[in-house]
Amino acid sequence: MEPAQGRFDFSLIDRTIKQARENQLKVVFLWFGAWKNSMSCYAPLWFKKNVKKYPRCMTKNGKPLEIASPFSDEVFRADSSAFTALMHHLAEVDGSQHTVVMMQIENEIGMLEDARDYSPTATRLFNSTLPAELVSYLKAHERELDQNHQGRHARINMDEWKILHVVLYEYF
């Protein structure tokens, strides 16, 4: 869709919409953007080649993965720019006919090979203090958040991401 940064080719999108209309169908697009089932395999080549600008996640052993870092402002900007361009295009070509009825965003983002990103940036953030607003909210809403988790809400009594991570991992 973006063979060169900032240059978009929506021909596949347009053909999909055209064929759906010809067959009286509706379309739900799935936006993978920078991630698809954790991997960044659908990201454009210019993005994949520039690991310095668009850093990758790392395993605990320092192995780089084919997963764009969710902690990179440049990754966010590239993903956001492409998504915005696509949504503007859809509004332009389908704003009145509504063949496209939904956009599912970032399906199944996660990590493979490790439970989290161990890059230096991710590790620094993981070891940082939780925002006071988040801790306050969690403490103030313990009972609501615990509706189906048999009293585990009492463990929401921490100030570090690594502890919160363990508690949330148990929930999901």
mmCIF file with all atom_site columns, C-alpha atoms in Angstrom:
data_model
loop_
_atom_site.group_PDB
_atom_site.id
_atom_site.type_symbol
_atom_site.label_atom_id
_atom_site.label_alt_id
_atom_site.label_comp_id
_atom_site.label_asym_id
_atom_site.label_entity_id
_atom_site.label_seq_id
_atom_site.pdbx_PDB_ins_code
_atom_site.Cartn_x
_atom_site.Cartn_y
_atom_site.Cartn_z
_atom_site.occupancy
_atom_site.B_iso_or_equiv
_atom_site.pdbx_formal_charge
_atom_site.auth_seq_id
_atom_site.auth_comp_id
_atom_site.auth_asym_id
_atom_site.auth_atom_id
_atom_site.pdbx_PDB_model_num
ATOM 1   C CA . MET A 1 1   ? 0.000   0.000   0.000  1.00 0.00 ? 1   MET A CA 1
ATOM 2   C CA . GLU A 1 2   ? 2.966   2.317   0.642  1.00 0.00 ? 2   GLU A CA 1
ATOM 3   C CA . PRO A 1 3   ? 5.771   1.235   -1.723 1.00 0.00 ? 3   PRO A CA 1
ATOM 4   C CA . ALA A 1 4   ? 7.778   4.361   -0.869 1.00 0.00 ? 4   ALA A CA 1
ATOM 5   C CA . GLN A 1 5   ? 7.394   6.367   2.289  1.00 0.00 ? 5   GLN A CA 1
ATOM 6   C CA . GLY A 1 6   ? 4.536   8.826   1.866  1.00 0.00 ? 6   GLY A CA 1
ATOM 7   C CA . ARG A 1 7   ? 3.515   7.463   -1.559 1.00 0.00 ? 7   ARG A CA 1
ATOM 8   C CA . PHE A 1 8   ? 0.399   5.316   -1.471 1.00 0.00 ? 8   PHE A CA 1
ATOM 9   C CA . ASP A 1 9   ? -1.106  2.841   -3.908 1.00 0.00 ? 9   ASP A CA 1
ATOM 10  C CA . PHE A 1 10  ? -4.726  2.093   -3.019 1.00 0.00 ? 10  PHE A CA 1
ATOM 11  C CA . SER A 1 11  ? -5.470  0.043   -6.151 1.00 0.00 ? 11  SER A CA 1
ATOM 12  C CA . LEU A 1 12  ? -6.039  -3.203  -4.201 1.00 0.00 ? 12  LEU A CA 1
ATOM 13  C CA . ILE A 1 13  ? -8.374  -1.381  -1.809 1.00 0.00 ? 13  ILE A CA 1
ATOM 14  C CA . ASP A 1 14  ? -10.260 0.168   -4.721 1.00 0.00 ? 14  ASP A CA 1
ATOM 15  C CA . ARG A 1 15  ? -10.606 -3.174  -6.533 1.00 0.00 ? 15  ARG A CA 1
ATOM 16  C CA . THR A 1 16  ? -11.906 -4.801  -3.357 1.00 0.00 ? 16  THR A CA 1
ATOM 17  C CA . ILE A 1 17  ? -14.541 -2.093  -2.924 1.00 0.00 ? 17  ILE A CA 1
ATOM 18  C CA . LYS A 1 18  ? -15.506 -2.241  -6.619 1.00 0.00 ? 18  LYS A CA 1
ATOM 19  C CA . GLN A 1 19  ? -15.948 -6.022  -6.543 1.00 0.00 ? 19  GLN A CA 1
ATOM 20  C CA . ALA A 1 20  ? -17.923 -5.859  -3.299 1.00 0.00 ? 20  ALA A CA 1
ATOM 21  C CA . ARG A 1 21  ? -20.299 -3.325  -4.853 1.00 0.00 ? 21  ARG A CA 1
ATOM 22  C CA . GLU A 1 22  ? -20.699 -5.424  -7.991 1.00 0.00 ? 22  GLU A CA 1
ATOM 23  C CA . ASN A 1 23  ? -21.767 -8.338  -5.785 1.00 0.00 ? 23  ASN A CA 1
ATOM 24  C CA . GLN A 1 24  ? -23.868 -6.321  -3.302 1.00 0.00 ? 24  GLN A CA 1
ATOM 25  C CA . LEU A 1 25  ? -21.463 -7.097  -0.469 1.00 0.00 ? 25  LEU A CA 1
ATOM 26  C CA . LYS A 1 26  ? -20.050 -5.076  2.405  1.00 0.00 ? 26  LYS A CA 1
ATOM 27  C CA . VAL A 1 27  ? -16.381 -4.980  3.378  1.00 0.00 ? 27  VAL A CA 1
ATOM 28  C CA . VAL A 1 28  ? -14.584 -5.133  6.715  1.00 0.00 ? 28  VAL A CA 1
ATOM 29  C CA . PHE A 1 29  ? -10.909 -4.297  6.319  1.00 0.00 ? 29  PHE A CA 1
ATOM 30  C CA . LEU A 1 30  ? -8.330  -5.528  8.780  1.00 0.00 ? 30  LEU A CA 1
ATOM 31  C CA . TRP A 1 31  ? -5.522  -3.043  9.455  1.00 0.00 ? 31  TRP A CA 1
ATOM 32  C CA . PHE A 1 32  ? -2.266  -4.819  10.214 1.00 0.00 ? 32  PHE A CA 1
ATOM 33  C CA . GLY A 1 33  ? -0.060  -1.759  9.849  1.00 0.00 ? 33  GLY A CA 1
ATOM 34  C CA . ALA A 1 34  ? 3.202   -2.304  11.670 1.00 0.00 ? 34  ALA A CA 1
ATOM 35  C CA . TRP A 1 35  ? 2.042   -5.596  13.230 1.00 0.00 ? 35  TRP A CA 1
ATOM 36  C CA . LYS A 1 36  ? 0.217   -8.748  12.223 1.00 0.00 ? 36  LYS A CA 1
ATOM 37  C CA . ASN A 1 37  ? -0.040  -11.562 14.767 1.00 0.00 ? 37  ASN A CA 1
ATOM 38  C CA . SER A 1 38  ? 2.893   -9.886  16.488 1.00 0.00 ? 38  SER A CA 1
ATOM 39  C CA . MET A 1 39  ? 5.171   -9.930  13.434 1.00 0.00 ? 39  MET A CA 1
ATOM 40  C CA . SER A 1 40  ? 5.919   -6.945  11.215 1.00 0.00 ? 40  SER A CA 1
ATOM 41  C CA . CYS A 1 41  ? 5.808   -9.051  8.061  1.00 0.00 ? 41  CYS A CA 1
ATOM 42  C CA . TYR A 1 42  ? 3.322   -6.781  6.239  1.00 0.00 ? 42  TYR A CA 1
ATOM 43  C CA . ALA A 1 43  ? 5.244   -3.570  6.874  1.00 0.00 ? 43  ALA A CA 1
ATOM 44  C CA . PRO A 1 44  ? 6.714   -2.093  3.674  1.00 0.00 ? 44  PRO A CA 1
ATOM 45  C CA . LEU A 1 45  ? 10.279  -2.851  2.635  1.00 0.00 ? 45  LEU A CA 1
ATOM 46  C CA . TRP A 1 46  ? 11.518  0.709   3.264  1.00 0.00 ? 46  TRP A CA 1
ATOM 47  C CA . PHE A 1 47  ? 10.307  0.308   6.865  1.00 0.00 ? 47  PHE A CA 1
ATOM 48  C CA . LYS A 1 48  ? 11.819  -3.157  7.325  1.00 0.00 ? 48  LYS A CA 1
ATOM 49  C CA . LYS A 1 49  ? 15.207  -2.130  5.952  1.00 0.00 ? 49  LYS A CA 1
ATOM 50  C CA . ASN A 1 50  ? 15.681  0.807   8.330  1.00 0.00 ? 50  ASN A CA 1
ATOM 51  C CA . VAL A 1 51  ? 15.981  -0.873  11.737 1.00 0.00 ? 51  VAL A CA 1
ATOM 52  C CA . LYS A 1 52  ? 17.781  2.145   13.169 1.00 0.00 ? 52  LYS A CA 1
ATOM 53  C CA . LYS A 1 53  ? 14.840  4.467   12.488 1.00 0.00 ? 53  LYS A CA 1
ATOM 54  C CA . TYR A 1 54  ? 12.196  1.751   13.022 1.00 0.00 ? 54  TYR A CA 1
ATOM 55  C CA . PRO A 1 55  ? 13.676  -0.391  15.819 1.00 0.00 ? 55  PRO A CA 1
ATOM 56  C CA . ARG A 1 56  ? 12.701  -3.966  16.521 1.00 0.00 ? 56  ARG A CA 1
ATOM 57  C CA . CYS A 1 57  ? 11.787  -5.770  19.709 1.00 0.00 ? 57  CYS A CA 1
ATOM 58  C CA . MET A 1 58  ? 14.399  -8.022  21.296 1.00 0.00 ? 58  MET A CA 1
ATOM 59  C CA . THR A 1 59  ? 14.343  -11.251 23.242 1.00 0.00 ? 59  THR A CA 1
ATOM 60  C CA . LYS A 1 60  ? 15.776  -11.487 26.746 1.00 0.00 ? 60  LYS A CA 1
ATOM 61  C CA . ASN A 1 61  ? 18.998  -12.751 25.130 1.00 0.00 ? 61  ASN A CA 1
ATOM 62  C CA . GLY A 1 62  ? 19.257  -9.693  22.869 1.00 0.00 ? 62  GLY A CA 1
ATOM 63  C CA . LYS A 1 63  ? 18.083  -11.385 19.668 1.00 0.00 ? 63  LYS A CA 1
ATOM 64  C CA . PRO A 1 64  ? 16.315  -8.870  17.390 1.00 0.00 ? 64  PRO A CA 1
ATOM 65  C CA . LEU A 1 65  ? 12.868  -9.986  16.243 1.00 0.00 ? 65  LEU A CA 1
ATOM 66  C CA . GLU A 1 66  ? 10.825  -9.246  13.130 1.00 0.00 ? 66  GLU A CA 1
ATOM 67  C CA . ILE A 1 67  ? 8.540   -7.180  15.366 1.00 0.00 ? 67  ILE A CA 1
ATOM 68  C CA . ALA A 1 68  ? 8.528   -3.389  15.254 1.00 0.00 ? 68  ALA A CA 1
ATOM 69  C CA . SER A 1 69  ? 8.966   -1.811  18.675 1.00 0.00 ? 69  SER A CA 1
ATOM 70  C CA . PRO A 1 70  ? 5.737   -0.384  20.080 1.00 0.00 ? 70  PRO A CA 1
ATOM 71  C CA . PHE A 1 71  ? 7.945   2.011   22.056 1.00 0.00 ? 71  PHE A CA 1
ATOM 72  C CA . SER A 1 72  ? 9.284   3.820   18.993 1.00 0.00 ? 72  SER A CA 1
ATOM 73  C CA . ASP A 1 73  ? 7.857   7.218   18.079 1.00 0.00 ? 73  ASP A CA 1
ATOM 74  C CA . GLU A 1 74  ? 9.026   6.651   14.485 1.00 0.00 ? 74  GLU A CA 1
ATOM 75  C CA . VAL A 1 75  ? 7.170   3.339   14.256 1.00 0.00 ? 75  VAL A CA 1
ATOM 76  C CA . PHE A 1 76  ? 4.067   5.047   15.634 1.00 0.00 ? 76  PHE A CA 1
ATOM 77  C CA . ARG A 1 77  ? 4.369   7.915   13.149 1.00 0.00 ? 77  ARG A CA 1
ATOM 78  C CA . ALA A 1 78  ? 4.843   5.595   10.163 1.00 0.00 ? 78  ALA A CA 1
ATOM 79  C CA . ASP A 1 79  ? 1.909   3.387   11.175 1.00 0.00 ? 79  ASP A CA 1
ATOM 80  C CA . SER A 1 80  ? -0.288  6.379   11.969 1.00 0.00 ? 80  SER A CA 1
ATOM 81  C CA . SER A 1 81  ? 0.563   8.138   8.708  1.00 0.00 ? 81  SER A CA 1
ATOM 82  C CA . ALA A 1 82  ? -0.357  5.106   6.600  1.00 0.00 ? 82  ALA A CA 1
ATOM 83  C CA . PHE A 1 83  ? -3.547  4.451   8.562  1.00 0.00 ? 83  PHE A CA 1
ATOM 84  C CA . THR A 1 84  ? -4.594  8.101   8.267  1.00 0.00 ? 84  THR A CA 1
ATOM 85  C CA . ALA A 1 85  ? -3.948  8.082   4.514  1.00 0.00 ? 85  ALA A CA 1
ATOM 86  C CA . LEU A 1 86  ? -6.025  4.922   4.135  1.00 0.00 ? 86  LEU A CA 1
ATOM 87  C CA . MET A 1 87  ? -8.925  6.310   6.165  1.00 0.00 ? 87  MET A CA 1
ATOM 88  C CA . HIS A 1 88  ? -8.903  9.550   4.145  1.00 0.00 ? 88  HIS A CA 1
ATOM 89  C CA . HIS A 1 89  ? -8.902  7.507   0.940  1.00 0.00 ? 89  HIS A CA 1
ATOM 90  C CA . LEU A 1 90  ? -11.825 5.391   2.151  1.00 0.00 ? 90  LEU A CA 1
ATOM 91  C CA . ALA A 1 91  ? -13.780 8.519   3.052  1.00 0.00 ? 91  ALA A CA 1
ATOM 92  C CA . GLU A 1 92  ? -13.103 9.888   -0.422 1.00 0.00 ? 92  GLU A CA 1
ATOM 93  C CA . VAL A 1 93  ? -14.026 6.760   -2.409 1.00 0.00 ? 93  VAL A CA 1
ATOM 94  C CA . ASP A 1 94  ? -16.674 5.264   -0.128 1.00 0.00 ? 94  ASP A CA 1
ATOM 95  C CA . GLY A 1 95  ? -17.968 8.090   2.049  1.00 0.00 ? 95  GLY A CA 1
ATOM 96  C CA . SER A 1 96  ? -21.416 8.107   0.485  1.00 0.00 ? 96  SER A CA 1
ATOM 97  C CA . GLN A 1 97  ? -21.936 4.435   -0.452 1.00 0.00 ? 97  GLN A CA 1
ATOM 98  C CA . HIS A 1 98  ? -20.685 2.799   2.771  1.00 0.00 ? 98  HIS A CA 1
ATOM 99  C CA . THR A 1 99  ? -19.437 -0.396  1.186  1.00 0.00 ? 99  THR A CA 1
ATOM 100 C CA . VAL A 1 100 ? -16.753 -0.483  3.880  1.00 0.00 ? 100 VAL A CA 1
ATOM 101 C CA . VAL A 1 101 ? -18.629 -0.920  7.134  1.00 0.00 ? 101 VAL A CA 1
ATOM 102 C CA . MET A 1 102 ? -15.749 -1.401  9.547  1.00 0.00 ? 102 MET A CA 1
ATOM 103 C CA . MET A 1 103 ? -12.005 -1.291  10.019 1.00 0.00 ? 103 MET A CA 1
ATOM 104 C CA . GLN A 1 104 ? -10.587 -3.769  12.539 1.00 0.00 ? 104 GLN A CA 1
ATOM 105 C CA . ILE A 1 105 ? -7.368  -2.292  13.864 1.00 0.00 ? 105 ILE A CA 1
ATOM 106 C CA . GLU A 1 106 ? -4.107  -4.068  14.794 1.00 0.00 ? 106 GLU A CA 1
ATOM 107 C CA . ASN A 1 107 ? -5.388  -7.618  15.048 1.00 0.00 ? 107 ASN A CA 1
ATOM 108 C CA . GLU A 1 108 ? -3.562  -9.886  17.512 1.00 0.00 ? 108 GLU A CA 1
ATOM 109 C CA . ILE A 1 109 ? -0.654  -7.673  18.472 1.00 0.00 ? 109 ILE A CA 1
ATOM 110 C CA . GLY A 1 110 ? 1.614   -9.397  20.940 1.00 0.00 ? 110 GLY A CA 1
ATOM 111 C CA . MET A 1 111 ? 5.018   -10.975 21.317 1.00 0.00 ? 111 MET A CA 1
ATOM 112 C CA . LEU A 1 112 ? 6.338   -14.271 20.039 1.00 0.00 ? 112 LEU A CA 1
ATOM 113 C CA . GLU A 1 113 ? 9.458   -15.977 21.418 1.00 0.00 ? 113 GLU A CA 1
ATOM 114 C CA . ASP A 1 114 ? 9.261   -13.958 24.636 1.00 0.00 ? 114 ASP A CA 1
ATOM 115 C CA . ALA A 1 115 ? 6.570   -12.508 26.875 1.00 0.00 ? 115 ALA A CA 1
ATOM 116 C CA . ARG A 1 116 ? 7.700   -8.936  26.285 1.00 0.00 ? 116 ARG A CA 1
ATOM 117 C CA . ASP A 1 117 ? 10.154  -6.709  24.462 1.00 0.00 ? 117 ASP A CA 1
ATOM 118 C CA . TYR A 1 118 ? 13.581  -6.672  26.137 1.00 0.00 ? 118 TYR A CA 1
ATOM 119 C CA . SER A 1 119 ? 15.089  -3.864  24.066 1.00 0.00 ? 119 SER A CA 1
ATOM 120 C CA . PRO A 1 120 ? 16.865  -1.204  26.147 1.00 0.00 ? 120 PRO A CA 1
ATOM 121 C CA . THR A 1 121 ? 13.950  1.244   25.759 1.00 0.00 ? 121 THR A CA 1
ATOM 122 C CA . ALA A 1 122 ? 11.339  -1.362  26.664 1.00 0.00 ? 122 ALA A CA 1
ATOM 123 C CA . THR A 1 123 ? 13.356  -2.579  29.652 1.00 0.00 ? 123 THR A CA 1
ATOM 124 C CA . ARG A 1 124 ? 13.862  0.973   30.932 1.00 0.00 ? 124 ARG A CA 1
ATOM 125 C CA . LEU A 1 125 ? 10.113  1.608   30.698 1.00 0.00 ? 125 LEU A CA 1
ATOM 126 C CA . PHE A 1 126 ? 9.258   -1.789  32.182 1.00 0.00 ? 126 PHE A CA 1
ATOM 127 C CA . ASN A 1 127 ? 11.429  -1.049  35.211 1.00 0.00 ? 127 ASN A CA 1
ATOM 128 C CA . SER A 1 128 ? 9.993   2.432   35.672 1.00 0.00 ? 128 SER A CA 1
ATOM 129 C CA . THR A 1 129 ? 7.386   3.538   38.172 1.00 0.00 ? 129 THR A CA 1
ATOM 130 C CA . LEU A 1 130 ? 3.743   3.274   37.228 1.00 0.00 ? 130 LEU A CA 1
ATOM 131 C CA . PRO A 1 131 ? 2.007   6.594   36.582 1.00 0.00 ? 131 PRO A CA 1
ATOM 132 C CA . ALA A 1 132 ? 0.321   7.807   39.777 1.00 0.00 ? 132 ALA A CA 1
ATOM 133 C CA . GLU A 1 133 ? -2.962  8.266   37.902 1.00 0.00 ? 133 GLU A CA 1
ATOM 134 C CA . LEU A 1 134 ? -2.985  4.588   36.896 1.00 0.00 ? 134 LEU A CA 1
ATOM 135 C CA . VAL A 1 135 ? -2.228  3.370   40.419 1.00 0.00 ? 135 VAL A CA 1
ATOM 136 C CA . SER A 1 136 ? -4.961  5.635   41.815 1.00 0.00 ? 136 SER A CA 1
ATOM 137 C CA . TYR A 1 137 ? -7.462  4.396   39.274 1.00 0.00 ? 137 TYR A CA 1
ATOM 138 C CA . LEU A 1 138 ? -6.650  0.736   39.889 1.00 0.00 ? 138 LEU A CA 1
ATOM 139 C CA . LYS A 1 139 ? -6.917  1.144   43.639 1.00 0.00 ? 139 LYS A CA 1
ATOM 140 C CA . ALA A 1 140 ? -10.152 3.148   43.403 1.00 0.00 ? 140 ALA A CA 1
ATOM 141 C CA . HIS A 1 141 ? -11.751 0.565   41.097 1.00 0.00 ? 141 HIS A CA 1
ATOM 142 C CA . GLU A 1 142 ? -10.437 -2.692  42.572 1.00 0.00 ? 142 GLU A CA 1
ATOM 143 C CA . ARG A 1 143 ? -13.861 -4.219  43.127 1.00 0.00 ? 143 ARG A CA 1
ATOM 144 C CA . GLU A 1 144 ? -15.167 -3.288  39.666 1.00 0.00 ? 144 GLU A CA 1
ATOM 145 C CA . LEU A 1 145 ? -12.036 -4.646  38.012 1.00 0.00 ? 145 LEU A CA 1
ATOM 146 C CA . ASP A 1 146 ? -12.312 -7.872  40.004 1.00 0.00 ? 146 ASP A CA 1
ATOM 147 C CA . GLN A 1 147 ? -15.867 -8.860  39.082 1.00 0.00 ? 147 GLN A CA 1
ATOM 148 C CA . ASN A 1 148 ? -14.837 -12.276 37.757 1.00 0.00 ? 148 ASN A CA 1
ATOM 149 C CA . HIS A 1 149 ? -11.452 -12.846 39.334 1.00 0.00 ? 149 HIS A CA 1
ATOM 150 C CA . GLN A 1 150 ? -12.190 -14.114 42.859 1.00 0.00 ? 150 GLN A CA 1
ATOM 151 C CA . GLY A 1 151 ? -10.503 -11.562 45.056 1.00 0.00 ? 151 GLY A CA 1
ATOM 152 C CA . ARG A 1 152 ? -7.256  -11.140 43.185 1.00 0.00 ? 152 ARG A CA 1
ATOM 153 C CA . HIS A 1 153 ? -7.926  -7.399  43.118 1.00 0.00 ? 153 HIS A CA 1
ATOM 154 C CA . ALA A 1 154 ? -6.141  -7.110  46.449 1.00 0.00 ? 154 ALA A CA 1
ATOM 155 C CA . ARG A 1 155 ? -2.906  -7.646  44.528 1.00 0.00 ? 155 ARG A CA 1
ATOM 156 C CA . ILE A 1 156 ? -3.389  -4.335  42.711 1.00 0.00 ? 156 ILE A CA 1
ATOM 157 C CA . ASN A 1 157 ? -1.174  -2.740  45.298 1.00 0.00 ? 157 ASN A CA 1
ATOM 158 C CA . MET A 1 158 ? 2.041   -1.933  43.532 1.00 0.00 ? 158 MET A CA 1
ATOM 159 C CA . ASP A 1 159 ? 3.935   0.786   41.795 1.00 0.00 ? 159 ASP A CA 1
ATOM 160 C CA . GLU A 1 160 ? 6.050   -1.035  39.211 1.00 0.00 ? 160 GLU A CA 1
ATOM 161 C CA . TRP A 1 161 ? 5.141   -2.271  35.739 1.00 0.00 ? 161 TRP A CA 1
ATOM 162 C CA . LYS A 1 162 ? 6.804   -5.625  36.306 1.00 0.00 ? 162 LYS A CA 1
ATOM 163 C CA . ILE A 1 163 ? 4.497   -6.401  39.226 1.00 0.00 ? 163 ILE A CA 1
ATOM 164 C CA . LEU A 1 164 ? 1.433   -5.090  37.421 1.00 0.00 ? 164 LEU A CA 1
ATOM 165 C CA . HIS A 1 165 ? 2.447   -7.214  34.416 1.00 0.00 ? 165 HIS A CA 1
ATOM 166 C CA . VAL A 1 166 ? 2.369   -10.372 36.531 1.00 0.00 ? 166 VAL A CA 1
ATOM 167 C CA . VAL A 1 167 ? -1.046  -9.530  37.979 1.00 0.00 ? 167 VAL A CA 1
ATOM 168 C CA . LEU A 1 168 ? -2.535  -8.662  34.583 1.00 0.00 ? 168 LEU A CA 1
ATOM 169 C CA . TYR A 1 169 ? -1.016  -11.755 33.025 1.00 0.00 ? 169 TYR A CA 1
ATOM 170 C CA . GLU A 1 170 ? -2.937  -13.826 35.578 1.00 0.00 ? 170 GLU A CA 1
ATOM 171 C CA . TYR A 1 171 ? -6.151  -12.042 34.622 1.00 0.00 ? 171 TYR A CA 1
ATOM 172 C CA . PHE A 1 172 ? -5.851  -12.716 30.927 1.00 0.00 ? 172 PHE A CA 1
#
